mmCIF file of C-alpha atoms in Angstrom:
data_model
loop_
_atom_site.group_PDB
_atom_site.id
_atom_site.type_symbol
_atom_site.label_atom_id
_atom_site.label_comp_id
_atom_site.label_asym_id
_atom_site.label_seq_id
_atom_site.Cartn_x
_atom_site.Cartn_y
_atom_site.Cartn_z
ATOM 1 C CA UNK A 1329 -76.142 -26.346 -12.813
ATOM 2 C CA UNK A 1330 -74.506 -25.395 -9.566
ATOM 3 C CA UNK A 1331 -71.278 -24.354 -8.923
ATOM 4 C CA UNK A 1332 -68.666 -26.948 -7.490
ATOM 5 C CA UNK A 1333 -68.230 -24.560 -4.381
ATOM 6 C CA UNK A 1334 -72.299 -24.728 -3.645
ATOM 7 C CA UNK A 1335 -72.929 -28.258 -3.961
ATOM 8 C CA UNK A 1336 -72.318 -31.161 -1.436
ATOM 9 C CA UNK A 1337 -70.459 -34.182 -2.305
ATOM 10 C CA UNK A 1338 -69.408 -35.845 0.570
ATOM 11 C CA UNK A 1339 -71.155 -38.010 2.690
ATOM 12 C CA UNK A 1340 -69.731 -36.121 6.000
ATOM 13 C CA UNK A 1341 -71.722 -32.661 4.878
ATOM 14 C CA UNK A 1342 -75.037 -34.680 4.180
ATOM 15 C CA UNK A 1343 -74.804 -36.224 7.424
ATOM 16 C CA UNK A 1344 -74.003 -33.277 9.045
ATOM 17 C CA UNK A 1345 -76.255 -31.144 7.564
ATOM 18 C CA UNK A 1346 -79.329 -33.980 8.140
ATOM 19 C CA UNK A 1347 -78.690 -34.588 11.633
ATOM 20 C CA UNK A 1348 -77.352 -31.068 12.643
ATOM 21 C CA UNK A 1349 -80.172 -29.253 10.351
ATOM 22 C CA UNK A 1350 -84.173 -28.603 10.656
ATOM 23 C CA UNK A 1351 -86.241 -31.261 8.554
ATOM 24 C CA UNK A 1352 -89.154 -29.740 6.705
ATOM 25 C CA UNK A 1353 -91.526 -32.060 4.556
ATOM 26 C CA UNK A 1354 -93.576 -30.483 1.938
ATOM 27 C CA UNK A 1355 -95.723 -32.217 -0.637
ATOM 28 C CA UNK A 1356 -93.146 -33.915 -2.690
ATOM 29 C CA UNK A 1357 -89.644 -33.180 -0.915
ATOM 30 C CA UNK A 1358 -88.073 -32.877 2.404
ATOM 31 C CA UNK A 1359 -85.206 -30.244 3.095
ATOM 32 C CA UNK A 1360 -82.716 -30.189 5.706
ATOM 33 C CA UNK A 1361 -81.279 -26.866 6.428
ATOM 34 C CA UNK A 1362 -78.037 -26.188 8.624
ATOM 35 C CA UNK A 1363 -77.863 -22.695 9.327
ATOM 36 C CA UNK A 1364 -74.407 -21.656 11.251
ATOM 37 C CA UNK A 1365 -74.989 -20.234 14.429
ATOM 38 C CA UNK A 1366 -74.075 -16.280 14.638
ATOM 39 C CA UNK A 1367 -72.652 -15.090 17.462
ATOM 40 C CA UNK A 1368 -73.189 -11.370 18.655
ATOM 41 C CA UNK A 1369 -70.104 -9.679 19.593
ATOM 42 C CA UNK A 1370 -71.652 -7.675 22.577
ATOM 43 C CA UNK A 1371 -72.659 -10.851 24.160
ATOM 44 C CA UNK A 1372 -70.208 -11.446 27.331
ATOM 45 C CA UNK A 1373 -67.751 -14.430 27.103
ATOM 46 C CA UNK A 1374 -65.564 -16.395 28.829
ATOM 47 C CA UNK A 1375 -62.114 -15.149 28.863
ATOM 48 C CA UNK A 1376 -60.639 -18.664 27.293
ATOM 49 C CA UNK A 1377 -59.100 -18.037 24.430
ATOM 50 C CA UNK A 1378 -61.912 -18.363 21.208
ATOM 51 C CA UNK A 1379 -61.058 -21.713 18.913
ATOM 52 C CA UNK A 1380 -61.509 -20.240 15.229
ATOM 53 C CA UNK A 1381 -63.549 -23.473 13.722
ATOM 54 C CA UNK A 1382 -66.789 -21.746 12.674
ATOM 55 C CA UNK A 1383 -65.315 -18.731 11.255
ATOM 56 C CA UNK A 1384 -64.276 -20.302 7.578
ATOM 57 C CA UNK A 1385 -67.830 -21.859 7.541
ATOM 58 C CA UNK A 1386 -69.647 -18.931 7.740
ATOM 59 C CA UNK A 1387 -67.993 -16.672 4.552
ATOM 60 C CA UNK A 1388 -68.736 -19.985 2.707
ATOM 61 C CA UNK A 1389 -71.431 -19.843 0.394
ATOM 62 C CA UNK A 1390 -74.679 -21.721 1.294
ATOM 63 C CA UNK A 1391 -74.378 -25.548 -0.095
ATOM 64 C CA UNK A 1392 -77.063 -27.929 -1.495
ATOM 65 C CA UNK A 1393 -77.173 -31.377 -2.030
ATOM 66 C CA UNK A 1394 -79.945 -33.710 -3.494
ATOM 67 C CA UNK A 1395 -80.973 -36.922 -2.762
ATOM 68 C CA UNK A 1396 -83.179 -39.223 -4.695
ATOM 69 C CA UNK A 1397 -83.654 -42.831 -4.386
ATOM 70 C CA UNK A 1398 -84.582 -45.497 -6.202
ATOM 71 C CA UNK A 1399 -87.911 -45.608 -4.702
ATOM 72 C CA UNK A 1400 -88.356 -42.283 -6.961
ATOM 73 C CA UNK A 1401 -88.465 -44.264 -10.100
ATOM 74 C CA UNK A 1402 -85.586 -45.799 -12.604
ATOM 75 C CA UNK A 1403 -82.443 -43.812 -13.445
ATOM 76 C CA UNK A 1404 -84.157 -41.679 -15.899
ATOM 77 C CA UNK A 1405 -86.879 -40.648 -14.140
ATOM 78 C CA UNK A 1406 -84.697 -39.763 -10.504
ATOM 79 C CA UNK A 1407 -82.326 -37.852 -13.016
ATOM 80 C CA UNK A 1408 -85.123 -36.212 -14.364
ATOM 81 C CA UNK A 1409 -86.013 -35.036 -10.872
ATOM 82 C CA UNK A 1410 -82.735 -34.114 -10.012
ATOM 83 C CA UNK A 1411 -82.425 -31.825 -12.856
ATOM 84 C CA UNK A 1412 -85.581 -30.299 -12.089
ATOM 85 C CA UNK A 1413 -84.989 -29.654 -7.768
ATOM 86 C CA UNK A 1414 -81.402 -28.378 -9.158
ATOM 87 C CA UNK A 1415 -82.572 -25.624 -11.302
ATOM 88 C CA UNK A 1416 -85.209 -24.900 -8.433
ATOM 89 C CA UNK A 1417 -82.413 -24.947 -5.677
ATOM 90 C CA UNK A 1418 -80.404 -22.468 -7.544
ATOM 91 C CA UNK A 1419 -82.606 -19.733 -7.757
ATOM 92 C CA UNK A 1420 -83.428 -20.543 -4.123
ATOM 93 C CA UNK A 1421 -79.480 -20.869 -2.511
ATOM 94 C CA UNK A 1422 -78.716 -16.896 -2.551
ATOM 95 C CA UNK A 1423 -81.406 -16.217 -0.116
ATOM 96 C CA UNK A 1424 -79.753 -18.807 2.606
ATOM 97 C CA UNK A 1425 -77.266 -17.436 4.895
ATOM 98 C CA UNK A 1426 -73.862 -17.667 4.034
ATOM 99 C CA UNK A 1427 -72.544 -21.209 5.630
ATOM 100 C CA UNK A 1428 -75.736 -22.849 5.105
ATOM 101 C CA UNK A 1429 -76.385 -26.502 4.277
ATOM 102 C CA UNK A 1430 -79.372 -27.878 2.307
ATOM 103 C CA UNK A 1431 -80.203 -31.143 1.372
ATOM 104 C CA UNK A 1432 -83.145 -31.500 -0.408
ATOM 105 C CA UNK A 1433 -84.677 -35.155 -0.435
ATOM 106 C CA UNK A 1434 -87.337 -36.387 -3.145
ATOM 107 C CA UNK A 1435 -90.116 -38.386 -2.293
ATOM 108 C CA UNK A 1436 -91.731 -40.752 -4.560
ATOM 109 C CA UNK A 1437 -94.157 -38.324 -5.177
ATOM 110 C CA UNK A 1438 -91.863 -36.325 -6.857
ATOM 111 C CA UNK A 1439 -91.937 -38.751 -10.341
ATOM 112 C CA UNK A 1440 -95.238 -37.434 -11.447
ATOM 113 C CA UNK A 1441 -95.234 -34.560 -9.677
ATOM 114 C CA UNK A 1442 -94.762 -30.895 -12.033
ATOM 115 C CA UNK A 1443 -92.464 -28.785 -11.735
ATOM 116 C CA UNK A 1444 -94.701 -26.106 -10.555
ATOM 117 C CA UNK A 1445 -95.466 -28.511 -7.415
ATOM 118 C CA UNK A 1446 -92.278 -29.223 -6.806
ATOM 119 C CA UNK A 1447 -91.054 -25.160 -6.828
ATOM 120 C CA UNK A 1448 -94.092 -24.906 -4.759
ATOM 121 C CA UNK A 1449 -93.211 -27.680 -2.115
ATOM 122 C CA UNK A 1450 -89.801 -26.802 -2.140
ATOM 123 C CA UNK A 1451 -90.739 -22.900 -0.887
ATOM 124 C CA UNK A 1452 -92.798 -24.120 1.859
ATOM 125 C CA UNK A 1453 -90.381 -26.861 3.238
ATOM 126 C CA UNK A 1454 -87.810 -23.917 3.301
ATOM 127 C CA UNK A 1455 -89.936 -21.500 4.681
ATOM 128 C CA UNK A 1456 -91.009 -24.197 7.742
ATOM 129 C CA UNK A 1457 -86.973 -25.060 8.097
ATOM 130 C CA UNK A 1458 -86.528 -21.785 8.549
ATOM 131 C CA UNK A 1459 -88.234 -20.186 10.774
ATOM 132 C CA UNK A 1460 -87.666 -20.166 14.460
ATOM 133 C CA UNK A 1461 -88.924 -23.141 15.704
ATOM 134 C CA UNK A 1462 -91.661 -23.278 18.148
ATOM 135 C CA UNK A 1463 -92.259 -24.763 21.823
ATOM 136 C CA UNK A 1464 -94.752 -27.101 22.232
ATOM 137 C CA UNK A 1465 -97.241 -27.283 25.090
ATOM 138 C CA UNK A 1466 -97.444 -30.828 26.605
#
């Protein structure tokens, strides 16, 4: 299980972290990943006085939360895939940066899919969120 300081329960942090975050689909799951923004201190700045509101976020651990809907299956089975992207996440959340939001959303897929898959799905949906994202040519 997760610790109560590295999981999301309200609704404000999933919304914040799916519209504020990079969406990766994989297989079997989507993740949306919030990464704070670093600032470098040798960067110039404007000589206004620097509000403090990102500061707390980023010495907070990374956060996860999980979202499985009832398009998954019944109760048992979208518990059953809970459990299973929990453990997964767990092992995964130390590697975020500190501040970081996940939310990791199951697809239908995920019922029948192993847990192998999903560990496999899950990597490569973190790996695209990510990395730095690239321009596209029109």
């Amino acid at each position: 299980m997760l610790a109560a300081a590295q999981r999301l329960r309200r609704s404000t942090d999933f919304a914040a972290a799916v519209r504020g975050g990079r969406r990766a689909g994989r297989g079997a799951v989507v993740v949306h990943l919030a990464v704070p923004v670093t600032v470098d201190p040798s960067t110039p700045t404007s000589l206004e006085p620097v509000r403090d509101t990102g500061a707390e976020q980023s010495s907070a651990p990374p956060r996860a939360g999980f979202v499985v809907s009832k398009a998954v299956g019944n109760a048992v089975i979208r518990n059953g895939v809970k459990r299973r992207l929990r453990a997964l996440v767990r092992d995964r959340l130390t590697a975020l940066p500190a501040g970081s939001t996940m939310v990791v959303r199951a697809l239908p897929a995920a019922a029948q899919a192993s847990y192998s898959r999903l560990a496999t799905d899950l990597d490569a949906a973190i790996a695209v969120a990510r990395s730095p994202r690239e321009r596209r040519s029109r």
